[in-house]
Coordinates of C-alpha atoms in Angstrom, one line a residue:
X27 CA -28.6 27.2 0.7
X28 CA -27.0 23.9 1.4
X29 CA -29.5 21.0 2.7
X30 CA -29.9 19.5 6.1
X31 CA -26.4 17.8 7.0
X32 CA -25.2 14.5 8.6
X33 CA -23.5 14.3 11.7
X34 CA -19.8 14.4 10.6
X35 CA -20.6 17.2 7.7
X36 CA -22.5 19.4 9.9
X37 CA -19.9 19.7 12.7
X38 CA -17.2 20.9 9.8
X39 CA -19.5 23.2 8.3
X40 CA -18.7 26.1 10.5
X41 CA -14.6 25.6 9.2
X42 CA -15.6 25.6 5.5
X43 CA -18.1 28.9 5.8
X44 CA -15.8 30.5 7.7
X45 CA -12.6 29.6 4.9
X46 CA -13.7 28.1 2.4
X47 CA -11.4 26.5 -0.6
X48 CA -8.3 27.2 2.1
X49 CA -10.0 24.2 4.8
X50 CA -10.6 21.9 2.0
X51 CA -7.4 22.3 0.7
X52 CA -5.3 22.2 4.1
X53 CA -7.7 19.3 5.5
X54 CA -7.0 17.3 2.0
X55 CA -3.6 18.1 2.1
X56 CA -2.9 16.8 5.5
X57 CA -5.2 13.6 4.8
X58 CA -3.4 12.6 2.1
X59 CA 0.3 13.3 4.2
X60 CA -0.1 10.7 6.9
X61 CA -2.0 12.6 9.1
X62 CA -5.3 11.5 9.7
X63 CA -7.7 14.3 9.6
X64 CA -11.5 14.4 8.0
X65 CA -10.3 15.6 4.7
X66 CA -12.5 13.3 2.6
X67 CA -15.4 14.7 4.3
X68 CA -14.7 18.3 4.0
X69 CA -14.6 17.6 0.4
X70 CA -18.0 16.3 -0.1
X71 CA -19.1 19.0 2.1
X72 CA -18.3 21.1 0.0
X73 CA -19.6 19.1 -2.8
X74 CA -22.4 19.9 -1.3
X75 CA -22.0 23.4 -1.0
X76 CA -21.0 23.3 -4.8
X77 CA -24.7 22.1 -5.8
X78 CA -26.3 24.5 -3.7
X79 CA -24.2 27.3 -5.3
X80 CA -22.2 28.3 -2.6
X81 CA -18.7 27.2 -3.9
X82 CA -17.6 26.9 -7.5
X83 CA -17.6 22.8 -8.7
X84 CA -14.4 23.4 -10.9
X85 CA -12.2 25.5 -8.5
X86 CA -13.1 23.0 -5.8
X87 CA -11.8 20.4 -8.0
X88 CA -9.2 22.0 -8.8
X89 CA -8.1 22.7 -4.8
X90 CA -8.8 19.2 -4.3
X91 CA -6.9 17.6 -7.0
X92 CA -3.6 19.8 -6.3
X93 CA -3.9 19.1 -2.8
X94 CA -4.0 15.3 -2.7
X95 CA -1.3 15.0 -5.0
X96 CA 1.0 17.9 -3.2
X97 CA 0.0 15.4 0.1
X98 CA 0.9 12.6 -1.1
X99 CA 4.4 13.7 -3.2
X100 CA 5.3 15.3 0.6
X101 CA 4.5 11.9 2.0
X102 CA 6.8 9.8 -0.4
X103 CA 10.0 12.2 -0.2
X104 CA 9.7 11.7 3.8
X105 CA 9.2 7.7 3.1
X106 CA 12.3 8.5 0.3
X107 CA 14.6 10.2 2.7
X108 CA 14.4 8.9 6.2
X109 CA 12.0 6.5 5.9
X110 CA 14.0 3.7 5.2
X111 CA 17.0 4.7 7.6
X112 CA 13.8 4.7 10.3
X113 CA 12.8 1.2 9.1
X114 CA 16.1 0.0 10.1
X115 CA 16.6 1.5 13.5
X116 CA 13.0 0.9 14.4
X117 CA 11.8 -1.6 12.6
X118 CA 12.6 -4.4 14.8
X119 CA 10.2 -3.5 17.4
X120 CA 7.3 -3.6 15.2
X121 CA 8.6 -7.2 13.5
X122 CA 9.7 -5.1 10.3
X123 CA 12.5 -7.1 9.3
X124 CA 15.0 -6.6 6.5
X125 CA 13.2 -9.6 5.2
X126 CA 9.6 -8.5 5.5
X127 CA 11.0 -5.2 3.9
X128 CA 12.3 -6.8 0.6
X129 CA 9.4 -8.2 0.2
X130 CA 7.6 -5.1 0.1
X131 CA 10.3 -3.5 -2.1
X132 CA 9.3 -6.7 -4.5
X133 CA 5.9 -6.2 -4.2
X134 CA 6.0 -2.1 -4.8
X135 CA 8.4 -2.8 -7.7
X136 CA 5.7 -5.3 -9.2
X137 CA 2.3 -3.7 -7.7
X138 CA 3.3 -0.1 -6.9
X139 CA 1.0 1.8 -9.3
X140 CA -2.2 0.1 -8.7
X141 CA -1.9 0.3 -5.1
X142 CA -1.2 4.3 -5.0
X143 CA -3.5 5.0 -7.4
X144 CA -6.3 3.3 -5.9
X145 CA -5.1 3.8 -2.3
X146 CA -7.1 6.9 -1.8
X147 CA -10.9 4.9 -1.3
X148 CA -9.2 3.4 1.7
X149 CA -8.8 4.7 4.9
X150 CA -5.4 4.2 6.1
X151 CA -3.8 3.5 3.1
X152 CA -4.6 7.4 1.7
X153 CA -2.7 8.9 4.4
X154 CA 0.3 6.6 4.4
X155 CA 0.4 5.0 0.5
X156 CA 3.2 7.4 -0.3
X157 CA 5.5 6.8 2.5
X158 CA 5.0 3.4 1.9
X159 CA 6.1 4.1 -1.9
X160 CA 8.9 6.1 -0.9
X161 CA 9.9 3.9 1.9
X162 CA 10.5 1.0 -0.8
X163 CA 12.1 3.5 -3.2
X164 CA 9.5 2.7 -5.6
X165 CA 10.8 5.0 -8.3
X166 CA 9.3 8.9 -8.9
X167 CA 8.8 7.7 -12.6
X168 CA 6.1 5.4 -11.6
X169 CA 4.7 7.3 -8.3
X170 CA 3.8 10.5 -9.4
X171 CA 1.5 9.3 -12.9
X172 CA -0.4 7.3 -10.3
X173 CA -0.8 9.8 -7.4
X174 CA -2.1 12.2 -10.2
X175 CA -4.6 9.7 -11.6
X176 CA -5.6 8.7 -7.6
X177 CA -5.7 12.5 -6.8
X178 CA -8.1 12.9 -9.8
X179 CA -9.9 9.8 -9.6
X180 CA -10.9 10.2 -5.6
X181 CA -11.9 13.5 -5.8
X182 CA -13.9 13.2 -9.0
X183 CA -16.0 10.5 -7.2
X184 CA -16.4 12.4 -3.8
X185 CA -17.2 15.6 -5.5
X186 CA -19.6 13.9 -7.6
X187 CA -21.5 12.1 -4.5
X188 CA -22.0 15.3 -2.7
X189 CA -22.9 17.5 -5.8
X190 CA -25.2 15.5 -7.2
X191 CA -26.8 13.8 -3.8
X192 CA -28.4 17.3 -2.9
X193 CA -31.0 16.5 -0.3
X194 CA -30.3 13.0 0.2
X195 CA -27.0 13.6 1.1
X196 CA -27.3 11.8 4.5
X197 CA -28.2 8.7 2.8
X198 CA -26.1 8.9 0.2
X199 CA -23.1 9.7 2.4
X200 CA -23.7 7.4 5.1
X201 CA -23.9 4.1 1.9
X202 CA -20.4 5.2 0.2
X203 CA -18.9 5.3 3.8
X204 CA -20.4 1.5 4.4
X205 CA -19.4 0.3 0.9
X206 CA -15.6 1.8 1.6
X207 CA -15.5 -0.1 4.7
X208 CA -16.4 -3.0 3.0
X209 CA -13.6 -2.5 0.5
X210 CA -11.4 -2.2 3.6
X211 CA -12.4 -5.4 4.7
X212 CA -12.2 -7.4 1.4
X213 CA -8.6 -5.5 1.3
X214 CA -7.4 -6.9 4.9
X215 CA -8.7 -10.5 3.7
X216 CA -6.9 -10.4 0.3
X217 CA -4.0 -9.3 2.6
X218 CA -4.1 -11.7 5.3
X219 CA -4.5 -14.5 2.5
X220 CA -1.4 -13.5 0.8
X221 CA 0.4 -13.7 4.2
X222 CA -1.0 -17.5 4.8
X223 CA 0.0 -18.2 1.1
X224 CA 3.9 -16.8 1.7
X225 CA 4.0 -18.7 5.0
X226 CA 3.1 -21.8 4.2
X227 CA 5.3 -21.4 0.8
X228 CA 8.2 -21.1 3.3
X229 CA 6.9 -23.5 5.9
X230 CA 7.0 -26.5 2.7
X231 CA 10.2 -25.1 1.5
X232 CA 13.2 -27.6 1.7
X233 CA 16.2 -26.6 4.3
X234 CA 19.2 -24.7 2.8
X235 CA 22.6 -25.2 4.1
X236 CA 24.8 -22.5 5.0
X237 CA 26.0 -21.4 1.1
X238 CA 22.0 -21.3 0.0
X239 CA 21.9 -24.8 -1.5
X240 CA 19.4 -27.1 -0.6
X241 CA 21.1 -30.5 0.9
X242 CA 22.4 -33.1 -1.6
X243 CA 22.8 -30.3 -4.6
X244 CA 26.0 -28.9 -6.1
X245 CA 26.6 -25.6 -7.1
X246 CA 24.7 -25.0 -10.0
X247 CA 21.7 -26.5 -8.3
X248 CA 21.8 -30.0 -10.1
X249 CA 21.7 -33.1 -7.8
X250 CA 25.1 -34.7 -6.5
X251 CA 25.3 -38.5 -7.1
X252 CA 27.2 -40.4 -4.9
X253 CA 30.0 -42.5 -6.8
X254 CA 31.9 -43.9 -3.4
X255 CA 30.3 -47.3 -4.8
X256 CA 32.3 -47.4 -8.3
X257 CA 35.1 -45.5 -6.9
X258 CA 35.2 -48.9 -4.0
X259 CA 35.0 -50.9 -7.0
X260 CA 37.3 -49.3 -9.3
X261 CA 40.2 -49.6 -6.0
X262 CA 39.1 -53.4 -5.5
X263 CA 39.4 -54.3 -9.1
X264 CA 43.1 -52.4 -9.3
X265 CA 44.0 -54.1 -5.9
X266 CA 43.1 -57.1 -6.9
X267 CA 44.1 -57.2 -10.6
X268 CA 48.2 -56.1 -8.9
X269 CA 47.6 -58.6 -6.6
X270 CA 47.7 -60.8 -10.2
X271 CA 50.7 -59.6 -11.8

Protein backbone atom coordinates (compact mmCIF):
# COMPACT_ATOMS: atom_id res chain seq x y z
CA UNK A 1 0.00 0.00 0.00
CA UNK A 2 1.25 3.37 -1.15
CA UNK A 3 1.81 6.06 1.77
CA UNK A 4 -0.16 9.16 2.61
CA UNK A 5 0.02 11.53 -0.61
CA UNK A 6 0.47 15.27 -1.28
CA UNK A 7 -1.95 17.36 -2.70
CA UNK A 8 -1.16 17.24 -6.46
CA UNK A 9 -0.32 13.23 -6.25
CA UNK A 10 -3.36 12.36 -4.34
CA UNK A 11 -5.88 14.06 -6.76
CA UNK A 12 -4.19 11.87 -9.81
CA UNK A 13 -4.16 8.78 -7.89
CA UNK A 14 -7.64 7.71 -8.86
CA UNK A 15 -6.33 8.01 -12.93
CA UNK A 16 -3.23 5.76 -12.31
CA UNK A 17 -5.34 2.90 -10.17
CA UNK A 18 -7.80 3.01 -12.38
CA UNK A 19 -5.04 2.57 -15.73
CA UNK A 20 -2.11 2.28 -14.74
CA UNK A 21 1.22 2.31 -17.01
CA UNK A 22 -1.40 3.61 -19.98
CA UNK A 23 -1.92 7.33 -17.71
CA UNK A 24 1.64 7.66 -17.16
CA UNK A 25 2.47 7.00 -20.42
CA UNK A 26 -0.28 9.29 -22.18
CA UNK A 27 0.17 12.12 -19.36
CA UNK A 28 4.25 11.90 -20.17
CA UNK A 29 3.63 11.74 -23.61
CA UNK A 30 1.53 14.88 -23.88
CA UNK A 31 3.89 16.74 -21.29
CA UNK A 32 6.68 16.29 -23.27
CA UNK A 33 4.52 17.38 -26.75
CA UNK A 34 3.72 21.03 -25.85
CA UNK A 35 0.93 20.40 -23.94
CA UNK A 36 1.00 21.18 -20.57
CA UNK A 37 -0.42 18.53 -18.50
CA UNK A 38 0.94 17.00 -14.90
CA UNK A 39 2.94 14.37 -16.47
CA UNK A 40 5.97 14.76 -14.27
CA UNK A 41 3.82 14.16 -11.41
CA UNK A 42 2.06 11.06 -12.49
CA UNK A 43 5.42 9.74 -12.80
CA UNK A 44 6.66 10.04 -9.35
CA UNK A 45 3.31 8.92 -8.37
CA UNK A 46 3.85 6.10 -9.63
CA UNK A 47 7.33 5.96 -8.37
CA UNK A 48 5.67 5.74 -5.48
CA UNK A 49 3.46 3.07 -6.27
CA UNK A 50 6.70 1.24 -7.53
CA UNK A 51 8.23 1.16 -3.92
CA UNK A 52 5.14 0.06 -2.34
CA UNK A 53 4.81 -2.77 -4.92
CA UNK A 54 2.04 -1.79 -6.78
CA UNK A 55 3.68 -1.16 -10.23
CA UNK A 56 6.80 -2.72 -11.53
CA UNK A 57 10.11 -0.06 -11.25
CA UNK A 58 11.58 -1.32 -14.67
CA UNK A 59 8.39 -1.33 -16.84
CA UNK A 60 7.54 2.04 -15.42
CA UNK A 61 10.85 3.13 -16.64
CA UNK A 62 10.60 1.80 -19.51
CA UNK A 63 6.83 3.60 -20.28
CA UNK A 64 8.42 6.64 -19.20
CA UNK A 65 11.48 6.73 -21.09
CA UNK A 66 9.63 5.74 -24.54
CA UNK A 67 7.14 8.20 -23.86
CA UNK A 68 9.17 11.32 -23.34
CA UNK A 69 11.23 10.67 -26.18
CA UNK A 70 8.09 9.69 -28.66
CA UNK A 71 6.74 13.45 -27.04
CA UNK A 72 9.29 15.22 -27.80
CA UNK A 73 10.44 13.62 -31.56
CA UNK A 74 6.31 14.47 -32.28
CA UNK A 75 7.11 17.98 -30.98
CA UNK A 76 10.22 18.69 -33.20
CA UNK A 77 8.68 17.28 -36.59
CA UNK A 78 5.67 19.88 -35.89
CA UNK A 79 8.47 22.73 -35.10
CA UNK A 80 10.32 20.91 -38.47
CA UNK A 81 7.31 21.17 -40.75
CA UNK A 82 5.12 24.11 -40.04
CA UNK A 83 6.81 25.61 -37.41
CA UNK A 84 8.91 27.76 -39.23
CA UNK A 85 6.27 28.70 -42.02
CA UNK A 86 4.11 29.75 -38.61
CA UNK A 87 7.05 31.83 -37.37
CA UNK A 88 6.85 33.83 -40.47
CA UNK A 89 3.26 34.58 -40.82
CA UNK A 90 2.84 35.00 -37.07
CA UNK A 91 5.73 35.94 -35.76
CA UNK A 92 5.55 39.58 -36.06
CA UNK A 93 2.87 39.88 -33.57
CA UNK A 94 4.80 38.34 -30.91
CA UNK A 95 8.19 40.57 -31.96
CA UNK A 96 9.65 37.24 -33.54
CA UNK A 97 11.52 38.73 -36.18
CA UNK A 98 13.62 37.15 -38.97
CA UNK A 99 16.38 38.58 -36.91
CA UNK A 100 15.53 37.33 -33.46
CA UNK A 101 15.06 34.00 -35.39
CA UNK A 102 18.56 33.66 -36.75
CA UNK A 103 19.77 34.15 -33.78
CA UNK A 104 18.10 31.32 -32.33
CA UNK A 105 19.00 29.14 -35.38
CA UNK A 106 22.87 30.35 -34.28
CA UNK A 107 22.35 29.53 -30.89
CA UNK A 108 20.53 25.98 -31.56
CA UNK A 109 23.24 25.22 -34.10
CA UNK A 110 25.98 26.05 -31.27
CA UNK A 111 23.93 25.11 -27.89
CA UNK A 112 21.17 22.75 -29.26
CA UNK A 113 22.14 19.54 -27.37
CA UNK A 114 22.65 20.74 -23.98
CA UNK A 115 19.59 22.67 -23.96
CA UNK A 116 17.19 19.56 -25.12
CA UNK A 117 18.79 17.33 -23.12
CA UNK A 118 18.60 19.11 -20.06
CA UNK A 119 15.31 20.86 -20.93
CA UNK A 120 13.14 18.36 -19.25
CA UNK A 121 13.92 19.71 -15.29
CA UNK A 122 12.25 22.88 -16.47
CA UNK A 123 8.82 23.63 -16.77
CA UNK A 124 8.13 25.15 -19.95
CA UNK A 125 10.95 24.32 -21.74
CA UNK A 126 9.94 20.23 -21.51
CA UNK A 127 6.86 20.69 -23.27
CA UNK A 128 8.14 23.08 -26.06
CA UNK A 129 12.22 22.26 -26.23
CA UNK A 130 11.53 20.18 -29.42
CA UNK A 131 9.51 22.54 -31.36
CA UNK A 132 11.87 24.95 -30.58
CA UNK A 133 14.66 22.43 -32.09
CA UNK A 134 12.63 21.75 -34.99
CA UNK A 135 11.55 25.25 -35.49
CA UNK A 136 15.42 26.16 -35.99
CA UNK A 137 16.02 23.05 -38.05
CA UNK A 138 18.42 22.01 -35.54
CA UNK A 139 19.39 18.84 -37.34
CA UNK A 140 17.78 15.08 -36.37
CA UNK A 141 21.51 13.93 -36.05
CA UNK A 142 22.00 15.99 -33.03
CA UNK A 143 18.24 16.08 -31.62
CA UNK A 144 17.27 12.70 -31.12
CA UNK A 145 20.86 11.44 -29.00
CA UNK A 146 19.89 14.26 -26.70
CA UNK A 147 16.13 13.71 -26.33
CA UNK A 148 17.08 10.08 -25.51
CA UNK A 149 19.68 10.96 -22.95
CA UNK A 150 16.97 13.90 -21.48
CA UNK A 151 14.11 11.18 -21.73
CA UNK A 152 16.46 8.90 -19.66
CA UNK A 153 18.06 11.26 -17.52
CA UNK A 154 14.54 12.96 -16.23
CA UNK A 155 12.85 10.00 -15.65
CA UNK A 156 15.64 8.23 -13.89
CA UNK A 157 15.73 11.19 -11.31
CA UNK A 158 11.88 11.36 -10.85
CA UNK A 159 11.50 7.69 -10.60
CA UNK A 160 14.21 7.60 -8.17
CA UNK A 161 12.70 10.56 -5.84
CA UNK A 162 9.38 8.91 -5.55
CA UNK A 163 10.75 5.15 -5.20
CA UNK A 164 13.09 5.73 -2.76
CA UNK A 165 11.23 8.80 -0.74
CA UNK A 166 8.50 6.19 0.60
CA UNK A 167 6.79 7.93 3.48
CA UNK A 168 8.35 11.14 3.20
CA UNK A 169 7.22 11.61 -0.05
CA UNK A 170 5.41 14.96 0.72
CA UNK A 171 8.63 16.40 1.86
CA UNK A 172 10.65 15.14 -0.55
CA UNK A 173 8.36 16.11 -3.41
CA UNK A 174 7.38 19.37 -2.34
CA UNK A 175 11.86 20.29 -1.97
CA UNK A 176 12.63 18.93 -5.74
CA UNK A 177 9.58 21.10 -6.94
CA UNK A 178 11.23 24.32 -4.96
CA UNK A 179 14.78 23.56 -6.13
CA UNK A 180 13.30 23.15 -9.99
CA UNK A 181 11.82 26.44 -9.57
CA UNK A 182 14.85 27.82 -8.52
CA UNK A 183 16.62 26.44 -11.61
CA UNK A 184 13.87 28.16 -13.49
CA UNK A 185 14.75 31.32 -12.05
CA UNK A 186 18.56 31.20 -12.37
CA UNK A 187 17.60 30.05 -16.13
CA UNK A 188 15.30 33.33 -16.90
CA UNK A 189 18.36 35.46 -15.26
CA UNK A 190 21.10 33.72 -17.41
CA UNK A 191 18.57 34.52 -20.17
CA UNK A 192 17.65 37.99 -19.56
CA UNK A 193 21.53 38.64 -19.08
CA UNK A 194 22.32 37.34 -22.48
CA UNK A 195 19.60 39.64 -23.87
CA UNK A 196 21.22 42.89 -22.09
CA UNK A 197 24.69 41.56 -23.29
CA UNK A 198 23.39 41.35 -27.21
CA UNK A 199 21.66 44.67 -26.83
CA UNK A 200 24.13 46.61 -25.68
CA UNK A 201 26.72 44.80 -28.17
CA UNK A 202 24.36 46.29 -30.85
CA UNK A 203 23.67 49.56 -29.11
CA UNK A 204 27.99 50.23 -29.19
CA UNK A 205 28.13 48.88 -32.60
CA UNK A 206 29.30 51.43 -35.26
CA UNK A 207 26.58 52.53 -38.14
CA UNK A 208 26.71 50.53 -41.47
CA UNK A 209 25.85 52.13 -44.58
CA UNK A 210 23.55 50.74 -47.03
CA UNK A 211 26.27 47.85 -48.64
CA UNK A 212 27.09 46.55 -44.81
CA UNK A 213 30.34 48.60 -44.48
CA UNK A 214 30.91 50.65 -41.70
CA UNK A 215 31.49 54.49 -42.81
CA UNK A 216 35.03 55.44 -44.08
CA UNK A 217 35.93 51.53 -45.08
CA UNK A 218 36.34 50.02 -48.48
CA UNK A 219 35.31 46.88 -49.55
CA UNK A 220 37.40 44.52 -48.01
CA UNK A 221 36.90 46.26 -44.73
CA UNK A 222 40.38 48.15 -44.53
CA UNK A 223 40.15 51.90 -43.91
CA UNK A 224 40.00 54.44 -46.96
CA UNK A 225 42.55 57.30 -46.78
CA UNK A 226 41.81 60.29 -48.30
CA UNK A 227 44.46 61.38 -50.96
CA UNK A 228 42.41 64.65 -52.42
CA UNK A 229 45.54 66.46 -50.65
CA UNK A 230 48.43 64.87 -52.91
CA UNK A 231 46.21 64.52 -55.75
CA UNK A 232 45.75 68.92 -55.19
CA UNK A 233 49.30 68.90 -55.08
CA UNK A 234 50.28 66.67 -57.73
CA UNK A 235 47.69 69.13 -60.23
CA UNK A 236 49.44 72.34 -58.70
CA UNK A 237 52.91 71.15 -59.20
CA UNK A 238 52.00 69.98 -63.11
CA UNK A 239 50.08 73.40 -63.50
CA UNK A 240 52.59 75.21 -62.33
CA UNK A 241 55.66 73.32 -63.65
CA UNK A 242 53.61 73.91 -67.73
CA UNK A 243 53.13 77.14 -66.66
CA UNK A 244 57.35 77.04 -66.79
CA UNK A 245 57.95 75.54 -70.05
Amino acid sequence: MSPPLPGPLAHLAPLLDHYGYLAVGVLVFLDNCVVPVPGQTILVLAAVYAGAGQLSLPALLLVAVLAAVAGDTLAYVLGRTGGLAAVHRWGRYVRLTPERMARAESFFRRRGALVVTGARFVDGLRQTNGLIAGTTEMPWRRFLPANVLGAALWAGVWTAVGYFAGSNIDTLYREAVRYQVLLFAVLAALALLLLVRTWLRRRHRPPRDAAGRIPHQSGDGAPTENHSDDSDNDNNGNGRGSGRS
